[in-house]
């Protein structure tokens, strides 16, 4: 059996699985505070994924109250210096980036999806992003799992979008159509000096929850799209934490302008939070 057929099989067998049930059960395990069990889980995870604890603010694996505290661990203050211009929001892999044409984003080679569906199906919400740009960062299990602001922005709207929670990796991106627009996700719309910006935190298999710094745990919220608008300004500075994943996934950034991404970037590059993705001119 070829590698391609194996990856397709991996994607196909996920369709009938009870995604949410599996994720909630894993979430309960990740919250356990039984000392020997949470230490066993954390140490096994570090060994399996070769997690570098030297950069963690708390490098002792046994000091964390539960697995989720370890997974969403803070880093030392100097671990991620901020670059210039547009910043990478998270550690991970830069799986795709580029220009949005006629409201279409690239998921993987040969697969595209619409910005309208990604942002919850509202055409008015999606209109500013139809002719802009986007970038997708996939967070692997070993990565730092807090998400930071690529630009200074003022939160305008937060939208919870229910959906499936397929595993998010190259196999599913290659074989599951509109993966990021099918999975449960949280859409955060910010106003910035460079126009509107959407930060989309995409859920995945065994992702127990998504959190934001202004509202705490968000998901799951139910079976319908829910929008919350903010009249009182919530402004987050460039490089500030805006959210985190409890058991990993993907961030999709959408911009209303064509961002000048660094020409040295290529699909599949390993990136770190705070790294420069492109130079920005002063508005």
PDB file of C-alpha atoms in Angstrom, residues 1-269:
ATOM      1  CA  UNK A   1       0.000   0.000   0.000  1.00  0.00           C
ATOM      2  CA  UNK A   2       1.451   3.356  -1.003  1.00  0.00           C
ATOM      3  CA  UNK A   3       2.006   6.313   1.293  1.00  0.00           C
ATOM      4  CA  UNK A   4      -0.701   8.233  -0.569  1.00  0.00           C
ATOM      5  CA  UNK A   5      -3.283   5.487  -0.088  1.00  0.00           C
ATOM      6  CA  UNK A   6      -2.392   5.203   3.592  1.00  0.00           C
ATOM      7  CA  UNK A   7      -2.932   8.925   4.130  1.00  0.00           C
ATOM      8  CA  UNK A   8      -6.235   8.768   2.283  1.00  0.00           C
ATOM      9  CA  UNK A   9      -7.319   5.784   4.407  1.00  0.00           C
ATOM     10  CA  UNK A  10      -6.377   7.704   7.574  1.00  0.00           C
ATOM     11  CA  UNK A  11      -8.603  10.572   6.461  1.00  0.00           C
ATOM     12  CA  UNK A  12     -11.523   8.360   5.409  1.00  0.00           C
ATOM     13  CA  UNK A  13     -11.733   6.325   8.622  1.00  0.00           C
ATOM     14  CA  UNK A  14     -12.321   9.530  10.567  1.00  0.00           C
ATOM     15  CA  UNK A  15     -15.707  10.254   8.955  1.00  0.00           C
ATOM     16  CA  UNK A  16     -17.768   7.782  11.056  1.00  0.00           C
ATOM     17  CA  UNK A  17     -15.894   8.382  14.325  1.00  0.00           C
ATOM     18  CA  UNK A  18     -17.690  10.165  17.215  1.00  0.00           C
ATOM     19  CA  UNK A  19     -15.313  13.140  17.109  1.00  0.00           C
ATOM     20  CA  UNK A  20     -16.781  15.133  19.961  1.00  0.00           C
ATOM     21  CA  UNK A  21     -17.178  12.168  22.307  1.00  0.00           C
ATOM     22  CA  UNK A  22     -13.551  11.141  21.786  1.00  0.00           C
ATOM     23  CA  UNK A  23     -12.378  14.700  22.365  1.00  0.00           C
ATOM     24  CA  UNK A  24     -14.415  15.176  25.553  1.00  0.00           C
ATOM     25  CA  UNK A  25     -13.148  11.895  27.015  1.00  0.00           C
ATOM     26  CA  UNK A  26      -9.559  12.847  26.248  1.00  0.00           C
ATOM     27  CA  UNK A  27     -10.266  16.275  27.723  1.00  0.00           C
ATOM     28  CA  UNK A  28     -11.363  14.742  31.023  1.00  0.00           C
ATOM     29  CA  UNK A  29      -8.202  12.661  31.149  1.00  0.00           C
ATOM     30  CA  UNK A  30      -6.095  15.746  30.392  1.00  0.00           C
ATOM     31  CA  UNK A  31      -7.682  17.532  33.379  1.00  0.00           C
ATOM     32  CA  UNK A  32      -7.035  14.771  35.909  1.00  0.00           C
ATOM     33  CA  UNK A  33      -5.106  15.851  38.998  1.00  0.00           C
ATOM     34  CA  UNK A  34      -4.254  12.363  40.181  1.00  0.00           C
ATOM     35  CA  UNK A  35      -0.544  12.840  40.724  1.00  0.00           C
ATOM     36  CA  UNK A  36       0.895   9.585  39.403  1.00  0.00           C
ATOM     37  CA  UNK A  37      -1.434   9.549  36.381  1.00  0.00           C
ATOM     38  CA  UNK A  38      -0.877  13.120  35.222  1.00  0.00           C
ATOM     39  CA  UNK A  39       2.900  12.716  35.705  1.00  0.00           C
ATOM     40  CA  UNK A  40       2.825   9.507  33.674  1.00  0.00           C
ATOM     41  CA  UNK A  41       0.916  11.236  30.864  1.00  0.00           C
ATOM     42  CA  UNK A  42       3.196  14.274  30.821  1.00  0.00           C
ATOM     43  CA  UNK A  43       6.460  12.318  30.887  1.00  0.00           C
ATOM     44  CA  UNK A  44       5.262   9.901  28.196  1.00  0.00           C
ATOM     45  CA  UNK A  45       4.207  12.830  26.012  1.00  0.00           C
ATOM     46  CA  UNK A  46       7.574  14.599  26.436  1.00  0.00           C
ATOM     47  CA  UNK A  47       9.428  11.428  25.496  1.00  0.00           C
ATOM     48  CA  UNK A  48       7.162  10.565  22.553  1.00  0.00           C
ATOM     49  CA  UNK A  49       7.230  14.032  20.963  1.00  0.00           C
ATOM     50  CA  UNK A  50      10.693  15.147  22.157  1.00  0.00           C
ATOM     51  CA  UNK A  51       9.351  18.281  23.849  1.00  0.00           C
ATOM     52  CA  UNK A  52      12.035  20.830  24.773  1.00  0.00           C
ATOM     53  CA  UNK A  53      11.282  21.810  28.370  1.00  0.00           C
ATOM     54  CA  UNK A  54      14.347  24.044  28.697  1.00  0.00           C
ATOM     55  CA  UNK A  55      12.373  26.957  27.227  1.00  0.00           C
ATOM     56  CA  UNK A  56       9.409  26.520  29.567  1.00  0.00           C
ATOM     57  CA  UNK A  57       8.887  29.017  32.393  1.00  0.00           C
ATOM     58  CA  UNK A  58       8.424  25.914  34.584  1.00  0.00           C
ATOM     59  CA  UNK A  59      10.803  23.230  33.265  1.00  0.00           C
ATOM     60  CA  UNK A  60       9.848  20.594  35.883  1.00  0.00           C
ATOM     61  CA  UNK A  61       7.184  18.330  34.317  1.00  0.00           C
ATOM     62  CA  UNK A  62       5.897  17.209  37.708  1.00  0.00           C
ATOM     63  CA  UNK A  63       5.150  20.800  38.815  1.00  0.00           C
ATOM     64  CA  UNK A  64       2.070  21.069  36.567  1.00  0.00           C
ATOM     65  CA  UNK A  65      -1.294  20.378  38.222  1.00  0.00           C
ATOM     66  CA  UNK A  66      -2.636  18.510  35.183  1.00  0.00           C
ATOM     67  CA  UNK A  67      -1.712  17.587  31.621  1.00  0.00           C
ATOM     68  CA  UNK A  68      -3.552  20.597  30.177  1.00  0.00           C
ATOM     69  CA  UNK A  69      -1.509  22.966  32.344  1.00  0.00           C
ATOM     70  CA  UNK A  70       1.639  21.364  30.941  1.00  0.00           C
ATOM     71  CA  UNK A  71       0.324  21.460  27.376  1.00  0.00           C
ATOM     72  CA  UNK A  72      -0.531  25.174  27.540  1.00  0.00           C
ATOM     73  CA  UNK A  73       2.680  25.975  29.451  1.00  0.00           C
ATOM     74  CA  UNK A  74       4.162  29.467  29.363  1.00  0.00           C
ATOM     75  CA  UNK A  75       7.664  30.054  28.012  1.00  0.00           C
ATOM     76  CA  UNK A  76      10.508  32.016  29.534  1.00  0.00           C
ATOM     77  CA  UNK A  77      10.174  35.762  28.833  1.00  0.00           C
ATOM     78  CA  UNK A  78      13.101  35.791  26.385  1.00  0.00           C
ATOM     79  CA  UNK A  79      12.227  32.535  24.592  1.00  0.00           C
ATOM     80  CA  UNK A  80      10.373  34.217  21.705  1.00  0.00           C
ATOM     81  CA  UNK A  81      11.794  37.659  20.842  1.00  0.00           C
ATOM     82  CA  UNK A  82       9.537  39.673  18.546  1.00  0.00           C
ATOM     83  CA  UNK A  83      10.708  40.391  15.023  1.00  0.00           C
ATOM     84  CA  UNK A  84       9.741  43.274  12.755  1.00  0.00           C
ATOM     85  CA  UNK A  85       6.552  43.727  10.744  1.00  0.00           C
ATOM     86  CA  UNK A  86       3.921  40.980  10.573  1.00  0.00           C
ATOM     87  CA  UNK A  87       4.527  38.361  13.266  1.00  0.00           C
ATOM     88  CA  UNK A  88       3.924  34.645  13.242  1.00  0.00           C
ATOM     89  CA  UNK A  89       1.157  33.959  15.814  1.00  0.00           C
ATOM     90  CA  UNK A  90       2.334  30.540  16.992  1.00  0.00           C
ATOM     91  CA  UNK A  91       4.995  27.871  16.863  1.00  0.00           C
ATOM     92  CA  UNK A  92       4.358  25.281  14.175  1.00  0.00           C
ATOM     93  CA  UNK A  93       4.477  24.688  10.438  1.00  0.00           C
ATOM     94  CA  UNK A  94       3.583  27.338   7.872  1.00  0.00           C
ATOM     95  CA  UNK A  95       1.428  25.024   5.801  1.00  0.00           C
ATOM     96  CA  UNK A  96      -0.021  27.607   3.372  1.00  0.00           C
ATOM     97  CA  UNK A  97       0.024  31.353   2.758  1.00  0.00           C
ATOM     98  CA  UNK A  98      -0.666  33.721  -0.086  1.00  0.00           C
ATOM     99  CA  UNK A  99      -3.257  35.884  -1.786  1.00  0.00           C
ATOM    100  CA  UNK A 100      -7.006  35.397  -1.404  1.00  0.00           C
ATOM    101  CA  UNK A 101      -8.702  35.607  -4.811  1.00  0.00           C
ATOM    102  CA  UNK A 102     -12.478  35.872  -5.221  1.00  0.00           C
ATOM    103  CA  UNK A 103     -12.954  34.749  -1.632  1.00  0.00           C
ATOM    104  CA  UNK A 104     -10.985  31.527  -2.029  1.00  0.00           C
ATOM    105  CA  UNK A 105      -8.153  30.268   0.184  1.00  0.00           C
ATOM    106  CA  UNK A 106      -5.796  27.346  -0.426  1.00  0.00           C
ATOM    107  CA  UNK A 107      -6.014  24.438   2.024  1.00  0.00           C
ATOM    108  CA  UNK A 108      -3.472  22.173   0.329  1.00  0.00           C
ATOM    109  CA  UNK A 109      -2.228  21.553  -3.183  1.00  0.00           C
ATOM    110  CA  UNK A 110      -5.286  20.992  -5.336  1.00  0.00           C
ATOM    111  CA  UNK A 111      -7.764  21.880  -2.573  1.00  0.00           C
ATOM    112  CA  UNK A 112      -9.359  25.248  -1.869  1.00  0.00           C
ATOM    113  CA  UNK A 113     -12.185  26.549   0.312  1.00  0.00           C
ATOM    114  CA  UNK A 114     -14.112  29.771   0.771  1.00  0.00           C
ATOM    115  CA  UNK A 115     -13.389  32.506   3.278  1.00  0.00           C
ATOM    116  CA  UNK A 116     -17.157  32.904   3.768  1.00  0.00           C
ATOM    117  CA  UNK A 117     -17.546  29.327   4.999  1.00  0.00           C
ATOM    118  CA  UNK A 118     -14.407  29.613   7.148  1.00  0.00           C
ATOM    119  CA  UNK A 119     -15.779  32.696   8.924  1.00  0.00           C
ATOM    120  CA  UNK A 120     -19.162  31.138   9.689  1.00  0.00           C
ATOM    121  CA  UNK A 121     -21.204  31.599   6.505  1.00  0.00           C
ATOM    122  CA  UNK A 122     -21.944  35.325   6.812  1.00  0.00           C
ATOM    123  CA  UNK A 123     -21.148  37.063   3.506  1.00  0.00           C
ATOM    124  CA  UNK A 124     -21.040  40.525   5.073  1.00  0.00           C
ATOM    125  CA  UNK A 125     -18.485  39.362   7.652  1.00  0.00           C
ATOM    126  CA  UNK A 126     -16.369  37.757   4.924  1.00  0.00           C
ATOM    127  CA  UNK A 127     -16.557  40.590   2.368  1.00  0.00           C
ATOM    128  CA  UNK A 128     -13.436  42.521   3.554  1.00  0.00           C
ATOM    129  CA  UNK A 129     -11.324  39.366   3.181  1.00  0.00           C
ATOM    130  CA  UNK A 130     -12.376  38.284  -0.307  1.00  0.00           C
ATOM    131  CA  UNK A 131      -9.435  40.007  -2.026  1.00  0.00           C
ATOM    132  CA  UNK A 132      -6.799  40.004   0.703  1.00  0.00           C
ATOM    133  CA  UNK A 133      -4.310  37.432   1.923  1.00  0.00           C
ATOM    134  CA  UNK A 134      -4.041  34.565   4.379  1.00  0.00           C
ATOM    135  CA  UNK A 135      -1.601  32.324   6.229  1.00  0.00           C
ATOM    136  CA  UNK A 136      -2.127  28.978   7.948  1.00  0.00           C
ATOM    137  CA  UNK A 137       0.024  27.718  10.830  1.00  0.00           C
ATOM    138  CA  UNK A 138      -0.322  24.113  11.998  1.00  0.00           C
ATOM    139  CA  UNK A 139       0.678  23.408  15.610  1.00  0.00           C
ATOM    140  CA  UNK A 140       2.124  19.945  16.168  1.00  0.00           C
ATOM    141  CA  UNK A 141       1.897  18.171  19.547  1.00  0.00           C
ATOM    142  CA  UNK A 142       5.430  19.198  20.537  1.00  0.00           C
ATOM    143  CA  UNK A 143       4.862  22.915  19.902  1.00  0.00           C
ATOM    144  CA  UNK A 144       4.148  25.813  22.244  1.00  0.00           C
ATOM    145  CA  UNK A 145       0.339  26.065  22.180  1.00  0.00           C
ATOM    146  CA  UNK A 146      -0.426  29.669  22.973  1.00  0.00           C
ATOM    147  CA  UNK A 147      -1.511  31.952  20.132  1.00  0.00           C
ATOM    148  CA  UNK A 148      -0.320  35.561  19.925  1.00  0.00           C
ATOM    149  CA  UNK A 149      -1.247  38.664  17.960  1.00  0.00           C
ATOM    150  CA  UNK A 150       0.535  39.173  14.611  1.00  0.00           C
ATOM    151  CA  UNK A 151      -0.538  42.859  14.697  1.00  0.00           C
ATOM    152  CA  UNK A 152      -1.991  45.188  17.295  1.00  0.00           C
ATOM    153  CA  UNK A 153      -5.753  44.912  17.029  1.00  0.00           C
ATOM    154  CA  UNK A 154      -9.055  45.840  18.664  1.00  0.00           C
ATOM    155  CA  UNK A 155     -11.539  42.988  18.950  1.00  0.00           C
ATOM    156  CA  UNK A 156     -14.769  43.701  17.090  1.00  0.00           C
ATOM    157  CA  UNK A 157     -16.525  40.329  16.977  1.00  0.00           C
ATOM    158  CA  UNK A 158     -16.078  36.765  18.208  1.00  0.00           C
ATOM    159  CA  UNK A 159     -17.899  33.957  16.401  1.00  0.00           C
ATOM    160  CA  UNK A 160     -18.203  30.355  17.558  1.00  0.00           C
ATOM    161  CA  UNK A 161     -18.799  28.007  14.613  1.00  0.00           C
ATOM    162  CA  UNK A 162     -19.799  24.402  15.436  1.00  0.00           C
ATOM    163  CA  UNK A 163     -18.654  21.539  13.260  1.00  0.00           C
ATOM    164  CA  UNK A 164     -16.832  18.245  13.039  1.00  0.00           C
ATOM    165  CA  UNK A 165     -13.379  17.882  14.525  1.00  0.00           C
ATOM    166  CA  UNK A 166     -11.315  15.897  12.063  1.00  0.00           C
ATOM    167  CA  UNK A 167      -7.686  15.424  12.957  1.00  0.00           C
ATOM    168  CA  UNK A 168      -5.696  18.304  11.454  1.00  0.00           C
ATOM    169  CA  UNK A 169      -2.504  17.242   9.694  1.00  0.00           C
ATOM    170  CA  UNK A 170      -1.186  16.921   6.157  1.00  0.00           C
ATOM    171  CA  UNK A 171      -3.127  13.715   5.459  1.00  0.00           C
ATOM    172  CA  UNK A 172      -6.516  15.243   6.291  1.00  0.00           C
ATOM    173  CA  UNK A 173      -5.635  18.565   4.634  1.00  0.00           C
ATOM    174  CA  UNK A 174      -4.867  16.637   1.447  1.00  0.00           C
ATOM    175  CA  UNK A 175      -7.983  14.448   1.493  1.00  0.00           C
ATOM    176  CA  UNK A 176     -10.804  16.107   3.501  1.00  0.00           C
ATOM    177  CA  UNK A 177     -12.450  18.884   1.443  1.00  0.00           C
ATOM    178  CA  UNK A 178     -12.788  22.289   3.177  1.00  0.00           C
ATOM    179  CA  UNK A 179     -11.259  20.845   6.347  1.00  0.00           C
ATOM    180  CA  UNK A 180     -10.836  24.156   8.188  1.00  0.00           C
ATOM    181  CA  UNK A 181     -14.360  25.246   7.244  1.00  0.00           C
ATOM    182  CA  UNK A 182     -15.824  21.946   8.488  1.00  0.00           C
ATOM    183  CA  UNK A 183     -14.142  21.690  11.863  1.00  0.00           C
ATOM    184  CA  UNK A 184     -15.358  23.433  15.002  1.00  0.00           C
ATOM    185  CA  UNK A 185     -13.627  26.814  15.231  1.00  0.00           C
ATOM    186  CA  UNK A 186     -13.494  30.219  16.860  1.00  0.00           C
ATOM    187  CA  UNK A 187     -13.371  33.284  14.619  1.00  0.00           C
ATOM    188  CA  UNK A 188     -12.005  36.517  16.098  1.00  0.00           C
ATOM    189  CA  UNK A 189     -12.329  39.688  14.010  1.00  0.00           C
ATOM    190  CA  UNK A 190      -9.953  42.532  14.869  1.00  0.00           C
ATOM    191  CA  UNK A 191      -9.605  46.062  13.529  1.00  0.00           C
ATOM    192  CA  UNK A 192      -5.954  46.944  12.868  1.00  0.00           C
ATOM    193  CA  UNK A 193      -3.937  49.749  11.284  1.00  0.00           C
ATOM    194  CA  UNK A 194      -3.744  47.554   8.192  1.00  0.00           C
ATOM    195  CA  UNK A 195      -7.468  46.871   7.940  1.00  0.00           C
ATOM    196  CA  UNK A 196      -9.632  44.075   9.371  1.00  0.00           C
ATOM    197  CA  UNK A 197      -7.905  40.864  10.453  1.00  0.00           C
ATOM    198  CA  UNK A 198      -9.522  37.520  11.239  1.00  0.00           C
ATOM    199  CA  UNK A 199      -7.813  35.059  13.572  1.00  0.00           C
ATOM    200  CA  UNK A 200      -9.436  31.641  13.221  1.00  0.00           C
ATOM    201  CA  UNK A 201      -8.579  29.025  15.844  1.00  0.00           C
ATOM    202  CA  UNK A 202      -9.521  25.672  14.333  1.00  0.00           C
ATOM    203  CA  UNK A 203     -10.425  22.724  16.536  1.00  0.00           C
ATOM    204  CA  UNK A 204      -9.312  19.168  15.812  1.00  0.00           C
ATOM    205  CA  UNK A 205      -9.675  15.596  17.030  1.00  0.00           C
ATOM    206  CA  UNK A 206      -8.968  15.404  20.805  1.00  0.00           C
ATOM    207  CA  UNK A 207      -8.775  19.208  21.107  1.00  0.00           C
ATOM    208  CA  UNK A 208     -10.687  19.534  24.357  1.00  0.00           C
ATOM    209  CA  UNK A 209     -11.192  23.305  24.246  1.00  0.00           C
ATOM    210  CA  UNK A 210     -10.135  26.668  22.872  1.00  0.00           C
ATOM    211  CA  UNK A 211      -9.542  29.578  25.233  1.00  0.00           C
ATOM    212  CA  UNK A 212      -9.173  33.334  24.781  1.00  0.00           C
ATOM    213  CA  UNK A 213      -7.553  35.796  27.157  1.00  0.00           C
ATOM    214  CA  UNK A 214     -10.741  37.917  27.323  1.00  0.00           C
ATOM    215  CA  UNK A 215     -13.366  35.196  27.823  1.00  0.00           C
ATOM    216  CA  UNK A 216     -11.624  32.038  29.056  1.00  0.00           C
ATOM    217  CA  UNK A 217     -12.773  28.690  27.674  1.00  0.00           C
ATOM    218  CA  UNK A 218     -15.025  29.082  24.645  1.00  0.00           C
ATOM    219  CA  UNK A 219     -15.707  25.723  23.070  1.00  0.00           C
ATOM    220  CA  UNK A 220     -17.957  23.836  22.832  1.00  0.00           C
ATOM    221  CA  UNK A 221     -20.896  26.272  22.891  1.00  0.00           C
ATOM    222  CA  UNK A 222     -23.617  24.343  21.074  1.00  0.00           C
ATOM    223  CA  UNK A 223     -24.903  23.376  17.637  1.00  0.00           C
ATOM    224  CA  UNK A 224     -25.454  26.825  16.099  1.00  0.00           C
ATOM    225  CA  UNK A 225     -23.207  29.678  15.002  1.00  0.00           C
ATOM    226  CA  UNK A 226     -23.002  32.207  17.834  1.00  0.00           C
ATOM    227  CA  UNK A 227     -21.719  35.747  17.386  1.00  0.00           C
ATOM    228  CA  UNK A 228     -20.707  38.147  20.138  1.00  0.00           C
ATOM    229  CA  UNK A 229     -19.911  41.761  19.273  1.00  0.00           C
ATOM    230  CA  UNK A 230     -17.850  43.987  21.547  1.00  0.00           C
ATOM    231  CA  UNK A 231     -18.845  47.599  22.138  1.00  0.00           C
ATOM    232  CA  UNK A 232     -16.263  48.064  24.893  1.00  0.00           C
ATOM    233  CA  UNK A 233     -12.857  48.003  23.173  1.00  0.00           C
ATOM    234  CA  UNK A 234     -10.585  45.036  23.859  1.00  0.00           C
ATOM    235  CA  UNK A 235      -7.227  45.957  22.377  1.00  0.00           C
ATOM    236  CA  UNK A 236      -4.334  43.496  22.267  1.00  0.00           C
ATOM    237  CA  UNK A 237      -0.831  44.635  21.417  1.00  0.00           C
ATOM    238  CA  UNK A 238       1.298  43.034  18.742  1.00  0.00           C
ATOM    239  CA  UNK A 239       2.899  39.917  20.239  1.00  0.00           C
ATOM    240  CA  UNK A 240       0.418  39.677  23.137  1.00  0.00           C
ATOM    241  CA  UNK A 241      -1.255  36.348  23.870  1.00  0.00           C
ATOM    242  CA  UNK A 242      -4.793  36.131  22.486  1.00  0.00           C
ATOM    243  CA  UNK A 243      -5.706  32.483  23.036  1.00  0.00           C
ATOM    244  CA  UNK A 244      -4.580  28.914  23.479  1.00  0.00           C
ATOM    245  CA  UNK A 245      -5.410  25.359  22.466  1.00  0.00           C
ATOM    246  CA  UNK A 246      -5.969  22.547  24.930  1.00  0.00           C
ATOM    247  CA  UNK A 247      -4.463  19.803  22.777  1.00  0.00           C
ATOM    248  CA  UNK A 248      -3.380  21.604  19.657  1.00  0.00           C
ATOM    249  CA  UNK A 249      -4.549  22.443  16.134  1.00  0.00           C
ATOM    250  CA  UNK A 250      -4.306  25.215  13.549  1.00  0.00           C
ATOM    251  CA  UNK A 251      -4.514  28.999  13.216  1.00  0.00           C
ATOM    252  CA  UNK A 252      -5.728  30.594   9.985  1.00  0.00           C
ATOM    253  CA  UNK A 253      -5.077  34.342   9.635  1.00  0.00           C
ATOM    254  CA  UNK A 254      -7.073  36.341   7.090  1.00  0.00           C
ATOM    255  CA  UNK A 255      -6.198  39.914   6.125  1.00  0.00           C
ATOM    256  CA  UNK A 256      -8.130  42.461   4.075  1.00  0.00           C
ATOM    257  CA  UNK A 257      -4.890  43.621   2.442  1.00  0.00           C
ATOM    258  CA  UNK A 258      -2.319  41.689   0.414  1.00  0.00           C
ATOM    259  CA  UNK A 259       0.404  41.186   2.978  1.00  0.00           C
ATOM    260  CA  UNK A 260       4.033  41.376   1.782  1.00  0.00           C
ATOM    261  CA  UNK A 261       5.084  37.919   2.956  1.00  0.00           C
ATOM    262  CA  UNK A 262       8.824  37.295   3.149  1.00  0.00           C
ATOM    263  CA  UNK A 263      10.013  35.890  -0.193  1.00  0.00           C
ATOM    264  CA  UNK A 264      12.235  33.409   1.651  1.00  0.00           C
ATOM    265  CA  UNK A 265       9.219  31.613   3.147  1.00  0.00           C
ATOM    266  CA  UNK A 266       8.149  28.300   1.655  1.00  0.00           C
ATOM    267  CA  UNK A 267       5.259  25.939   2.359  1.00  0.00           C
ATOM    268  CA  UNK A 268       6.158  23.542   5.147  1.00  0.00           C
ATOM    269  CA  UNK A 269       8.626  25.847   6.889  1.00  0.00           C
TER     270      UNK A 269
END
